Coordinates of C-alpha atoms and ligand atoms in Angstrom, one line a residue:
M754 CA -143.6 -23.4 146.3
R755 CA -144.6 -22.2 143.0
P756 CA -143.8 -24.7 140.1
A757 CA -141.0 -23.3 137.6
A758 CA -142.0 -22.0 134.2
L759 CA -139.2 -21.4 131.6
L760 CA -139.9 -18.9 129.0
L761 CA -137.8 -19.0 125.9
D762 CA -137.1 -16.4 123.3
P763 CA -135.5 -17.9 120.3
P764 CA -133.0 -16.0 118.3
R765 CA -134.3 -13.1 116.2
H766 CA -133.4 -10.0 113.9
P767 CA -132.7 -7.1 114.9
R768 CA -130.5 -8.7 117.2
G769 CA -129.9 -7.7 120.8
V770 CA -133.3 -5.8 121.2
L771 CA -135.3 -6.6 124.3
S772 CA -139.0 -7.5 123.7
L773 CA -141.9 -7.1 125.9
S774 CA -143.6 -10.1 125.1
L775 CA -142.1 -12.7 127.6
P776 CA -141.7 -10.3 130.5
T777 CA -145.7 -9.6 130.0
V778 CA -146.3 -13.3 129.9
A779 CA -144.1 -13.7 133.1
A780 CA -146.1 -11.1 134.9
C781 CA -149.4 -12.8 134.2
L782 CA -147.8 -16.1 135.4
R783 CA -145.8 -14.9 138.5
P784 CA -148.6 -15.2 141.0
A785 CA -148.9 -19.0 140.6
F786 CA -145.5 -19.9 138.8
A787 CA -142.0 -19.0 139.3
P788 CA -141.0 -17.8 135.7
R789 CA -137.5 -17.7 134.4
L790 CA -136.7 -15.8 131.1
L791 CA -134.0 -17.3 128.9
D792 CA -133.1 -15.3 125.9
L793 CA -131.6 -18.0 123.6
D794 CA -130.2 -15.3 121.2
F795 CA -127.3 -14.9 123.4
E796 CA -126.7 -18.7 124.0
P797 CA -124.7 -20.9 121.6
R798 CA -126.9 -23.5 120.3
A799 CA -124.6 -26.3 121.5
D800 CA -125.7 -25.1 125.1
W801 CA -129.6 -25.2 124.5
E802 CA -129.8 -28.7 125.8
R803 CA -127.9 -28.3 128.9
L804 CA -129.9 -25.1 129.5
L805 CA -133.2 -27.0 129.2
A806 CA -131.9 -29.6 131.4
A807 CA -130.5 -27.2 134.3
D808 CA -132.6 -27.2 137.4
P809 CA -135.3 -26.4 138.4
E810 CA -137.4 -28.6 136.6
P811 CA -140.0 -26.6 134.8
A812 CA -143.7 -27.5 134.6
L813 CA -144.1 -25.0 131.6
I814 CA -141.8 -24.4 128.8
G815 CA -143.3 -21.2 126.9
L816 CA -141.8 -20.2 123.5
K817 CA -142.3 -17.0 121.7
V818 CA -142.6 -17.9 118.0
S819 CA -142.3 -15.7 114.9
A820 CA -141.6 -16.3 111.3
Q821 CA -138.2 -15.5 111.9
N822 CA -137.6 -18.4 114.2
L823 CA -139.9 -21.1 113.4
R824 CA -137.4 -23.5 112.4
E825 CA -135.4 -22.9 115.9
A826 CA -138.7 -23.1 117.7
Q827 CA -139.7 -26.4 116.2
A828 CA -136.1 -27.8 117.3
L829 CA -136.3 -26.4 120.7
S830 CA -139.7 -27.8 121.2
L831 CA -138.6 -31.2 120.2
L832 CA -135.6 -30.9 122.5
A833 CA -137.7 -29.9 125.3
R834 CA -140.1 -32.6 124.8
R835 CA -137.1 -35.0 125.1
V836 CA -135.2 -33.3 127.9
R837 CA -138.1 -32.3 129.9
P838 CA -140.9 -34.7 129.1
R839 CA -143.0 -33.8 132.1
A840 CA -143.2 -30.2 131.0
A841 CA -145.9 -28.8 128.9
V842 CA -144.5 -27.0 126.0
V843 CA -146.6 -23.9 125.0
W844 CA -146.1 -21.5 122.1
G845 CA -147.4 -18.0 121.8
G846 CA -146.7 -14.9 119.7
E847 CA -147.6 -13.8 116.2
L848 CA -147.0 -17.0 114.0
P849 CA -148.9 -19.2 116.2
T850 CA -151.5 -16.6 116.4
L851 CA -152.0 -16.7 112.8
R852 CA -151.3 -20.3 112.2
P853 CA -151.8 -22.5 115.1
D854 CA -151.5 -25.5 113.1
L855 CA -147.8 -25.1 112.6
A856 CA -147.3 -26.0 116.3
R857 CA -149.0 -29.3 115.8
G858 CA -146.4 -32.1 116.8
F859 CA -144.1 -29.5 118.5
A860 CA -146.2 -27.9 121.3
G861 CA -149.3 -29.2 123.2
C862 CA -150.8 -25.9 123.5
V863 CA -150.9 -22.8 121.6
V864 CA -151.9 -19.4 123.0
R865 CA -153.4 -17.0 120.4
G866 CA -153.2 -13.3 120.4
R867 CA -152.6 -11.7 124.0
F868 CA -151.9 -13.7 126.9
E869 CA -153.3 -11.7 129.7
A870 CA -156.8 -12.0 127.9
R871 CA -156.6 -16.0 128.8
A872 CA -154.2 -16.1 131.4
E873 CA -156.7 -16.9 134.5
A874 CA -157.9 -20.1 132.6
F875 CA -154.8 -21.1 131.4
V876 CA -153.0 -20.9 134.9
A877 CA -155.9 -22.7 136.4
D878 CA -155.9 -25.4 133.7
A879 CA -151.9 -25.6 134.0
L880 CA -151.9 -25.9 137.8
A881 CA -154.3 -28.7 137.2
G882 CA -152.3 -30.3 134.9
R883 CA -154.7 -30.4 132.2
L884 CA -153.9 -27.5 129.7
R885 CA -156.2 -27.3 126.6
A886 CA -154.5 -27.5 123.1
E887 CA -155.6 -23.7 122.5
Y888 CA -156.3 -20.5 124.2
D889 CA -157.5 -17.7 122.2
G890 CA -156.9 -14.2 123.5
T891 CA -157.6 -12.5 120.3
A892 CA -160.9 -11.4 121.1
A893 CA -160.7 -9.5 124.4
A894 CA -158.6 -6.4 125.1
L895 CA -157.5 -6.4 128.7
V896 CA -155.0 -4.0 130.2
P897 CA -152.0 -6.3 130.7
P898 CA -150.1 -6.5 134.1
V899 CA -147.0 -4.1 134.2
P900 CA -144.3 -6.4 132.5
A901 CA -141.9 -8.1 134.8
L902 CA -138.8 -6.4 133.3
D903 CA -137.0 -7.2 136.6
L904 CA -136.8 -10.9 135.3
V905 CA -134.6 -10.0 132.2
E906 CA -131.1 -11.4 133.0
R907 CA -128.1 -9.2 132.2
P908 CA -130.0 -6.2 130.5
E909 CA -126.7 -4.7 129.7
R910 CA -126.3 -7.4 126.8
Y911 CA -129.2 -5.7 125.1
L912 CA -128.9 -2.6 122.9
S913 CA -130.2 0.3 124.6
F914 CA -130.2 3.2 122.2
L915 CA -133.8 2.6 121.0
G916 CA -134.9 2.6 124.7
A917 CA -136.8 0.1 126.8
P918 CA -140.1 -0.9 125.5
L919 CA -143.2 0.7 127.4
E920 CA -146.7 -0.5 126.1
A921 CA -149.6 2.1 126.4
S922 CA -152.4 0.7 124.4
L923 CA -153.7 -2.1 122.1
G924 CA -155.0 -2.2 118.5
C925 CA -154.8 0.6 115.8
S926 CA -157.6 2.8 114.3
E927 CA -155.9 2.4 110.8
H928 CA -156.5 -0.5 108.4
C929 CA -153.2 -0.9 106.5
T930 CA -153.4 -4.4 104.8
F931 CA -149.9 -5.5 105.8
C932 CA -150.3 -4.7 109.4
L933 CA -150.5 -7.6 112.0
V934 CA -151.9 -5.6 114.8
H935 CA -155.5 -6.1 113.9
A936 CA -155.0 -9.9 113.9
M937 CA -153.1 -9.9 117.3
Q938 CA -155.2 -7.1 119.1
P939 CA -158.6 -6.6 116.9
A940 CA -160.0 -4.3 119.7
A941 CA -158.1 -1.2 120.7
R942 CA -157.7 -0.1 124.3
E943 CA -155.9 2.6 126.0
F944 CA -154.0 1.4 129.2
G945 CA -154.6 4.8 130.8
L946 CA -152.1 7.1 132.7
E947 CA -152.3 5.3 136.1
R948 CA -150.9 2.2 134.4
L949 CA -148.5 4.2 132.5
R950 CA -147.1 5.6 136.0
R951 CA -147.3 2.2 137.7
D952 CA -145.0 0.7 134.8
L953 CA -142.6 3.7 134.8
E954 CA -142.3 3.2 138.7
A955 CA -142.0 -0.7 138.7
N956 CA -139.9 -0.6 135.9
P957 CA -137.4 2.4 135.8
R958 CA -135.8 3.2 132.3
A959 CA -133.3 5.7 131.4
F960 CA -134.9 6.0 127.9
A961 CA -138.2 4.4 126.7
S962 CA -139.7 3.5 123.6
V963 CA -143.4 3.8 123.7
V964 CA -145.3 1.2 122.0
D965 CA -148.7 2.6 121.3
Y966 CA -150.3 2.8 117.6
N967 CA -153.1 5.2 119.2
L968 CA -151.0 8.1 120.6
G969 CA -151.6 10.4 117.7
D970 CA -155.4 9.6 117.5
R971 CA -156.5 12.5 119.7
P972 CA -154.2 15.6 120.5
E973 CA -155.7 15.4 124.1
R974 CA -154.4 12.0 124.3
L975 CA -150.7 12.9 123.1
L976 CA -150.8 16.0 125.6
S977 CA -151.6 13.7 128.6
A978 CA -149.3 11.2 127.8
A979 CA -146.4 13.6 127.3
R980 CA -147.3 15.3 130.4
E981 CA -147.0 11.9 132.3
L982 CA -143.6 11.0 130.5
G983 CA -142.2 14.2 131.1
A984 CA -142.9 14.2 134.8
S985 CA -141.1 10.8 135.1
A986 CA -137.4 10.4 135.6
L987 CA -137.1 9.3 131.9
R988 CA -134.1 11.1 130.1
G989 CA -136.0 10.9 126.8
W990 CA -138.3 8.7 125.0
T991 CA -139.6 7.9 121.5
C992 CA -143.0 7.1 120.2
E993 CA -144.9 6.4 116.9
A994 CA -147.7 8.5 115.5
C995 CA -149.1 9.5 112.2
L996 CA -147.4 12.7 110.8
E997 CA -150.7 14.5 110.7
A998 CA -150.7 14.2 114.5
L999 CA -147.7 16.4 114.6
D1000 CA -149.2 19.3 112.6
D1001 CA -150.2 21.0 116.0
A1002 CA -148.1 23.6 117.6
E1003 CA -149.3 22.7 121.1
V1004 CA -148.5 18.9 120.5
L1005 CA -145.1 19.6 119.1
A1006 CA -144.3 22.0 122.2
A1007 CA -145.4 19.5 124.7
L1008 CA -143.7 16.6 123.1
A1009 CA -140.3 18.6 123.0
R1010 CA -140.8 19.8 126.7
A1011 CA -141.6 16.3 127.8
R1012 CA -138.2 15.3 126.3
C1013 CA -139.7 13.2 123.4
R1014 CA -136.5 12.8 121.1
V1015 CA -137.8 10.9 118.2
V1016 CA -141.3 10.2 116.6
Y1017 CA -141.5 7.3 114.3
C1018 CA -143.9 7.8 111.4
G1019 CA -145.0 5.0 109.0
L1020 CA -144.5 7.1 105.9
E1021 CA -143.6 4.0 103.9
S1022 CA -143.3 5.4 100.5
V1023 CA -143.3 8.7 98.8
S1024 CA -145.5 7.4 96.0
E1025 CA -149.2 8.0 96.4
P1026 CA -150.2 4.9 94.3
A1027 CA -148.0 2.8 96.2
L1028 CA -149.6 3.9 99.4
R1029 CA -153.2 3.3 98.1
S1030 CA -152.2 -0.3 97.2
V1031 CA -151.9 -1.0 101.1
A1032 CA -154.9 1.2 102.0
K1033 CA -152.5 3.6 103.7
T1034 CA -154.5 6.4 102.6
Q1035 CA -154.1 8.5 105.8
N1036 CA -150.4 9.5 104.3
A1037 CA -150.6 12.7 102.6
V1038 CA -147.2 12.7 100.7
S1039 CA -147.5 16.4 99.5
E1040 CA -147.5 17.1 103.4
Y1041 CA -144.5 15.2 104.4
R1042 CA -142.0 17.8 104.1
R1043 CA -143.9 20.8 105.6
V1044 CA -144.8 18.8 108.8
I1045 CA -141.5 17.1 109.3
A1046 CA -139.6 20.3 109.1
R1047 CA -142.2 21.9 111.6
A1048 CA -141.5 19.0 114.0
Q1049 CA -137.8 19.2 113.5
A1050 CA -138.0 23.2 114.3
A1051 CA -139.9 22.2 117.5
G1052 CA -136.9 20.1 118.5
L1053 CA -138.1 16.4 117.6
E1054 CA -136.5 14.1 115.3
I1055 CA -138.4 12.1 112.6
A1056 CA -137.9 8.6 111.6
S1057 CA -139.7 6.5 109.2
G1058 CA -140.7 3.3 107.9
F1059 CA -139.9 2.3 104.0
I1060 CA -141.7 -0.5 102.5
L1061 CA -140.1 -2.2 99.7
G1062 CA -142.2 -4.1 96.9
L1063 CA -145.3 -2.0 97.0
A1064 CA -147.5 -2.3 93.9
G1065 CA -147.3 1.0 91.7
A1066 CA -144.1 2.1 93.4
G1067 CA -141.8 1.7 90.3
P1068 CA -138.2 0.7 90.0
D1069 CA -136.8 3.9 91.6
A1070 CA -138.9 3.7 94.8
A1071 CA -135.9 3.1 97.1
D1072 CA -134.0 5.8 95.6
A1073 CA -136.7 8.4 95.6
F1074 CA -137.1 7.6 99.4
A1075 CA -133.4 7.8 99.9
D1076 CA -133.6 11.1 98.4
F1077 CA -136.4 12.1 100.5
A1078 CA -134.8 10.7 103.6
Q1079 CA -131.7 13.0 103.1
D1080 CA -133.3 16.1 102.1
A1081 CA -135.9 15.9 104.8
G1082 CA -133.3 15.1 107.6
L1083 CA -134.9 11.7 108.9
V1084 CA -132.9 10.4 111.7
Y1085 CA -133.6 6.9 110.6
V1086 CA -135.4 4.7 107.9
K1087 CA -136.7 1.2 108.9
L1088 CA -136.7 -1.1 105.9
T1089 CA -139.4 -3.8 105.6
F1090 CA -140.2 -5.9 102.5
L1091 CA -144.0 -5.8 102.0
T1092 CA -145.2 -9.0 103.8
F1093 CA -148.8 -9.9 103.8
N1094 CA -148.9 -12.4 106.7
P1095 CA -149.8 -15.9 106.4
G1096 CA -152.9 -17.2 107.3
T1097 CA -154.5 -13.4 106.8
K1098 CA -157.4 -12.8 104.4
A1099 CA -154.9 -10.1 102.8
L1100 CA -152.4 -12.5 101.8
A1101 CA -155.4 -14.5 100.1
T1102 CA -156.6 -11.7 98.2
M1103 CA -153.1 -10.4 97.2
S1104 CA -152.1 -13.9 95.9
E1105 CA -154.3 -13.1 93.0
R1106 CA -153.1 -9.6 92.4
G1107 CA -149.4 -10.5 92.2
R1108 CA -147.0 -13.3 92.5
L1109 CA -146.5 -15.3 95.8
L1110 CA -142.8 -16.4 95.9
T1111 CA -143.3 -18.9 98.6
E1112 CA -145.7 -20.5 100.9
D1113 CA -143.2 -21.4 103.6
P1114 CA -144.2 -19.4 106.7
A1115 CA -140.6 -19.0 108.0
A1116 CA -140.0 -16.8 104.9
Y1117 CA -142.6 -14.3 106.0
D1118 CA -140.2 -12.3 108.4
G1119 CA -140.0 -9.2 106.9
L1120 CA -136.4 -9.5 105.8
R1121 CA -137.1 -11.0 102.1
P1122 CA -140.0 -10.6 99.5
T1123 CA -142.8 -13.0 99.7
W1124 CA -145.2 -11.3 97.6
L1125 CA -144.3 -9.3 94.4
P1126 CA -146.3 -7.0 92.4
P1127 CA -146.8 -7.7 88.5
G1128 CA -143.5 -7.3 86.6
V1129 CA -141.1 -7.0 89.7
E1130 CA -138.4 -9.4 90.3
P1131 CA -136.9 -10.1 93.7
E1132 CA -133.4 -9.4 92.7
A1133 CA -134.4 -5.7 91.8
L1134 CA -135.8 -5.4 95.2
Y1135 CA -132.6 -6.8 97.0
E1136 CA -130.8 -4.3 94.8
Q1137 CA -132.9 -1.5 95.9
A1138 CA -132.8 -2.7 99.6
A1139 CA -129.0 -2.7 99.4
R1140 CA -128.8 0.8 97.7
L1141 CA -131.1 2.5 100.3
V1142 CA -128.9 1.1 103.2
A1143 CA -125.8 2.2 101.6
R1144 CA -127.4 5.7 100.7
V1145 CA -129.0 6.2 104.5
Y1146 CA -126.4 4.6 106.6
S1147 CA -122.9 5.5 105.6
W1148 CA -121.1 8.1 108.0
P1149 CA -121.2 10.7 105.2
A1150 CA -124.8 10.2 104.6
I1151 CA -125.7 10.5 108.2
W1152 CA -123.5 13.6 108.7
R1153 CA -125.2 15.4 105.7
R1154 CA -128.7 14.6 107.0
S1155 CA -127.8 16.3 110.5
R1156 CA -126.4 19.5 108.9
R1157 CA -129.4 21.5 110.0
L1158 CA -128.3 20.8 113.7
A1159 CA -124.7 22.3 113.1
A1160 CA -125.7 25.2 115.7
D1161 CA -126.7 22.5 118.1
P1162 CA -124.0 20.0 118.6
L1163 CA -125.5 18.0 121.3
R1164 CA -128.6 17.4 119.4
R1165 CA -126.6 16.7 116.4
A1166 CA -124.4 14.2 118.4
E1167 CA -127.6 12.4 119.4
F1168 CA -128.9 12.3 115.9
V1169 CA -125.5 10.8 114.4
L1170 CA -125.3 8.2 117.2
F1171 CA -129.0 7.2 117.0
A1172 CA -128.9 7.0 113.1
R1173 CA -125.6 5.1 113.3
L1174 CA -126.8 2.7 115.9
F1175 CA -129.8 1.9 113.9
G1176 CA -127.9 1.3 110.9
E1177 CA -125.8 -1.3 112.6
S1178 CA -128.7 -3.9 112.4
Y1179 CA -128.6 -3.5 108.4
R1180 CA -124.9 -4.5 108.5
D1181 CA -125.7 -8.2 109.1
W1182 CA -129.0 -7.8 107.4
G1183 CA -127.3 -8.2 104.0
R1184 CA -126.1 -11.4 105.1
L1185 CA -129.3 -12.6 106.7
A1186 CA -131.7 -11.8 103.9
G1187 CA -131.7 -13.9 100.8
P1188 CA -134.6 -15.7 98.8
S1189 CA -135.0 -18.5 101.4
P1190 CA -134.8 -18.8 105.0
E1191 CA -132.3 -21.6 104.4
G1192 CA -129.7 -19.2 103.0
P1193 CA -126.8 -17.8 105.1
R1194 CA -127.9 -18.1 108.7
L1195 CA -126.8 -15.2 110.6
L1196 CA -129.0 -16.3 113.4
D1197 CA -126.8 -19.5 114.0
A1198 CA -124.2 -17.6 116.0
P1199 CA -125.1 -16.3 119.4
Y1200 CA -125.6 -12.3 119.6
R1201 CA -122.7 -10.5 121.2
K1202 CA -123.2 -6.6 121.1
P1203 CA -120.3 -5.4 118.9
A1204 CA -117.6 -3.2 120.8
R1205 CA -118.4 -0.2 118.3
A1206 CA -122.0 -0.4 119.3
A1207 CA -121.4 -0.6 123.0
A1208 CA -119.0 2.5 122.5
A1209 CA -121.5 4.3 120.7
E1210 CA -124.3 3.6 123.2
A1211 CA -121.9 4.7 125.9
L1212 CA -121.4 8.1 124.4
L1213 CA -125.2 8.3 123.6
R1214 CA -125.9 7.9 127.3
A1215 CA -123.3 10.5 127.9
V1216 CA -125.0 12.8 125.3
R1217 CA -128.6 12.1 126.5
R1218 CA -127.5 13.0 130.3
L1219 CA -126.1 16.3 129.2
R1220 CA -129.3 17.3 127.1
V1221 CA -131.7 16.9 129.9
Ligands
LIG2030 C1 -141.7 -2.5 119.5 C2 -141.9 -3.3 118.0 C3 -140.6 -3.5 117.3 C4 -139.3 -2.9 118.0 C5 -138.9 -4.1 119.0 C6 -139.1 -5.5 118.7 C7 -139.2 -6.4 119.8 N1 -138.2 -7.3 119.7 O1 -139.9 -6.2 120.7 C8 -138.2 -3.3 116.6 C9 -138.4 -1.9 116.1 C10 -137.0 -3.5 116.9 C11 -139.3 -4.2 115.7 C12 -138.6 -4.6 114.7 C13 -139.5 -5.4 113.8 N2 -140.6 -5.5 113.9 CO1 -141.9 -4.8 115.2 N3 -143.1 -4.4 116.6 C14 -143.1 -3.8 117.5 C15 -144.4 -3.5 118.1 C16 -144.8 -2.2 117.9 C17 -144.5 -3.8 119.6 C18 -144.0 -5.1 120.2 C19 -144.5 -5.4 121.5 O2 -143.6 -4.9 122.3 N4 -145.5 -5.8 121.8 C20 -146.0 -5.8 123.1 C21 -146.2 -7.4 123.6 C22 -146.4 -7.6 125.1 O3 -147.0 -8.2 122.8 P1 -146.7 -9.4 122.0 O4 -145.3 -9.4 121.5 O5 -147.9 -9.7 121.1 O6 -146.9 -10.5 123.2 C23 -148.3 -11.0 123.6 C24 -148.7 -12.2 122.8 O7 -148.2 -12.1 121.7 C25 -148.6 -13.2 123.6 N5 -147.3 -14.1 123.5 C26 -146.2 -13.7 122.9 N6 -145.0 -14.6 123.0 C27 -145.7 -15.4 123.9 C28 -145.0 -16.6 124.5 C29 -146.1 -17.5 125.1 C30 -145.2 -18.9 125.7 C31 -147.2 -17.1 125.5 C32 -148.2 -18.1 126.4 C33 -147.9 -15.9 124.9 C34 -147.0 -15.1 124.3 O8 -148.5 -12.8 124.9 C35 -147.9 -11.5 125.0 C36 -148.6 -10.6 126.2 O9 -150.0 -10.6 125.8 C37 -145.5 -4.5 117.3 C38 -146.8 -4.1 117.0 C39 -147.6 -4.6 118.4 N7 -148.1 -3.6 119.0 O10 -147.5 -5.5 118.9 C40 -144.5 -4.7 116.0 C41 -144.6 -6.0 115.3 C42 -144.3 -7.1 116.2 N8 -143.4 -6.0 114.4 C43 -143.5 -6.2 113.3 C44 -142.5 -6.4 112.3 C45 -142.8 -6.7 110.8 C46 -141.2 -6.1 112.6 C47 -139.9 -6.3 111.7 C48 -139.6 -7.4 110.9 C49 -139.7 -5.0 110.9 C50 -138.5 -4.8 110.4 N9 -138.6 -4.8 108.9 O11 -137.1 -5.0 110.7 C51 -138.6 -6.4 112.7 C52 -138.5 -7.7 113.4 C53 -138.5 -7.9 114.6 C54 -138.5 -9.2 115.4 N10 -137.2 -9.6 115.6 O12 -139.4 -9.7 115.8 C55 -144.8 -6.9 113.1 C56 -144.8 -8.5 113.1 C57 -145.2 -9.1 112.0 C58 -144.9 -10.5 112.0 N11 -145.3 -11.4 110.8 O13 -144.4 -11.3 112.9 C59 -145.7 -6.3 114.2 C60 -147.0 -6.9 114.7 C61 -146.2 -4.8 113.6 C62 -147.1 -4.9 112.7 N12 -147.6 -3.9 112.4 O14 -147.5 -5.8 112.0 N13 -140.5 -4.0 116.1

């Protein structure tokens, strides 16, 4: 019989979003271990000890750790060591990749970077009962096994509107200084169409969110992926690409034909100096409106990130972006405070060019400022963030943004529901964010999908069925 492995996802924000990390780790372990995925975002803290003590006894307890849940991961690891003294406690994920030292005293083993790159050695050592202190998977770029999404318990508890994740490549050809992908996945690798097909077959999804920073690099790549996704049973999908990749009639037609509904573009700002400050030189602000309108005319919705706290952005950056989002008719705006990740060269360099607010790694969660350009105060950024959320996610704002779709009620309904559901995460975000991660702890209570979100998702599913 295969020994049991318990893989834990601690609470995180945005809540109720399914992550691929542990299903991918589970797929690597499955030949040798019997993995169970336990998402503690849904479990009251008072039950954590009981869950760890439940049969079968695990030989391995793995945790996905990020800055957002460093405190929880530490507490859980201590609990695991007390309740399950014979199990090996292992940390993996973004934060231990950057700062493996943070696991000291909590986990006996750290996996840095991608697990599939070191899974063979890890499994052999784990079975022999002599795990090493560290496995480093940052250098190799292997195609991971198809994630074991079948092990996700009660998938209906998760939000479904974003789509189930579908990973298609590693790495990124751009070098924006805030991005963590180069630390996790320094080498780029496309998984290929055959792997995409196998994943879609093994894990049937109604709607998919394609995880791939390289999709827009070459038109042929976008076109072949779109053909494959279009031939699948998906009712729709979303992906990420640079705006420039969408300035192509053939690409736009192929995406629309393949039922691509939303393309997320990391536009991040409408200020050129602000973009230059983080080496995001691939973004041409003067072209934003034209290419967005072109993609929308082809049947796609465009979403964007917005980064708060960029040097040179000025005090009105958020208002300028909200105006732009309203005018351009963006379906959603994802808000992030500029974060240079702990343990990176970028953070070391930037700490000389601005003000570092804290060195507490738990604060580097993208939900609060950690670095400020000269002359900027954190309160001003919180204020800007709150204004942007109010201006982009109120019902009237969403309705106004969707006005160009008046002649196509189903498309408009999908737009409005998607935007509103995305905005849901910012309702509690206001309570979560604060200068310190010890502030109001929204993550303390277990996540339950709000009834209004469940109702909006049911409607969205119906609209998506009708649009196919
Ligand atoms: C899809 C995605 C999202 C989705 C879904 C997130 C989710 N929960 O899955 C959404 C849109 C909701 C989102 C939101 C955010 N995201 Co995001 N997201 C991604 C993205 C593009 C893909 C994640 C993914 O599915 N990867 C595939 C899995 C298989 O890889 P993995 O998680 O790295 O797991 C591997 C290893 O880390 C390791 N591993 C992981 N856990 C464990 C555990 C054990 C025990 C072991 C042994 C190994 C192990 O093995 C795994 C298999 O190889 C990544 C970039 C990227 N390409 O990775 C950014 C990324 C993770 N996001 C990032 C950020 C900043 C955010 C936000 C803060 C943005 C915001 N302002 O809201 C939020 C916070 C999300 C959160 N709670 O963590 C940053 C993380 C930075 C950081 N310091 O942690 C990344 C790296 C993007 C970047 N460019 O820097 N995100």
